Amino acid sequence: MSETICHCMGVSRDEIVSTIKEKHLKTVAQVGEETDAGTGCGGCQPEIQAILDEVNG
Ligand code: FES
């Protein structure tokens, strides 16, 4: 189990990374639609952006 990125929705880094890869996501909003990450307080959105940058190069 990898680190939890979104504590509001309980979404892990692994889940975010694999969903970005599977569905070719490009934006924080898309990650929210697919995983619910970032759709609570919004505090994790910069981290989601960092993961997007990392995965999409
Ligand atoms: S920690 Fe992700 S929306 Fe609050």
PDB file of N, CA and C in Angstrom, residues 2 6 29 33 40-41 45 47 54:
ATOM      1  N   SER A   2       0.687   2.090  -0.962  1.00  0.00           N
ATOM      2  CA  SER A   2       1.502   3.293  -1.038  1.00  0.00           C
ATOM      3  C   SER A   2       0.888   4.396  -0.201  1.00  0.00           C
ATOM      4  N   CYS A   6      -4.655  11.725  -1.088  1.00  0.00           N
ATOM      5  CA  CYS A   6      -5.870  12.471  -0.754  1.00  0.00           C
ATOM      6  C   CYS A   6      -6.489  11.868   0.496  1.00  0.00           C
ATOM      7  N   ALA A  29      -8.481  17.974 -12.570  1.00  0.00           N
ATOM      8  CA  ALA A  29      -9.937  17.785 -12.637  1.00  0.00           C
ATOM      9  C   ALA A  29     -10.278  16.384 -13.135  1.00  0.00           C
ATOM     10  N   GLU A  33     -12.396  13.350 -11.324  1.00  0.00           N
ATOM     11  CA  GLU A  33     -13.545  12.651 -11.901  1.00  0.00           C
ATOM     12  C   GLU A  33     -13.366  11.138 -11.818  1.00  0.00           C
ATOM     13  N   GLY A  40     -12.390  16.880  -2.257  1.00  0.00           N
ATOM     14  CA  GLY A  40     -12.857  17.295  -0.928  1.00  0.00           C
ATOM     15  C   GLY A  40     -12.363  18.693  -0.631  1.00  0.00           C
ATOM     16  N   CYS A  41     -11.394  18.808   0.275  1.00  0.00           N
ATOM     17  CA  CYS A  41     -10.889  20.126   0.685  1.00  0.00           C
ATOM     18  C   CYS A  41     -10.041  20.785  -0.398  1.00  0.00           C
ATOM     19  N   GLN A  45      -4.451  18.923  -4.122  1.00  0.00           N
ATOM     20  CA  GLN A  45      -4.383  19.153  -5.574  1.00  0.00           C
ATOM     21  C   GLN A  45      -2.971  19.460  -6.079  1.00  0.00           C
ATOM     22  N   GLU A  47      -0.273  18.207  -4.973  1.00  0.00           N
ATOM     23  CA  GLU A  47       0.407  16.910  -5.016  1.00  0.00           C
ATOM     24  C   GLU A  47      -0.063  16.089  -6.209  1.00  0.00           C
ATOM     25  N   GLU A  54       4.991  14.148 -13.087  1.00  0.00           N
ATOM     26  CA  GLU A  54       5.938  13.045 -12.991  1.00  0.00           C
ATOM     27  C   GLU A  54       5.584  11.935 -14.005  1.00  0.00           C
TER      28      GLU A  54
END
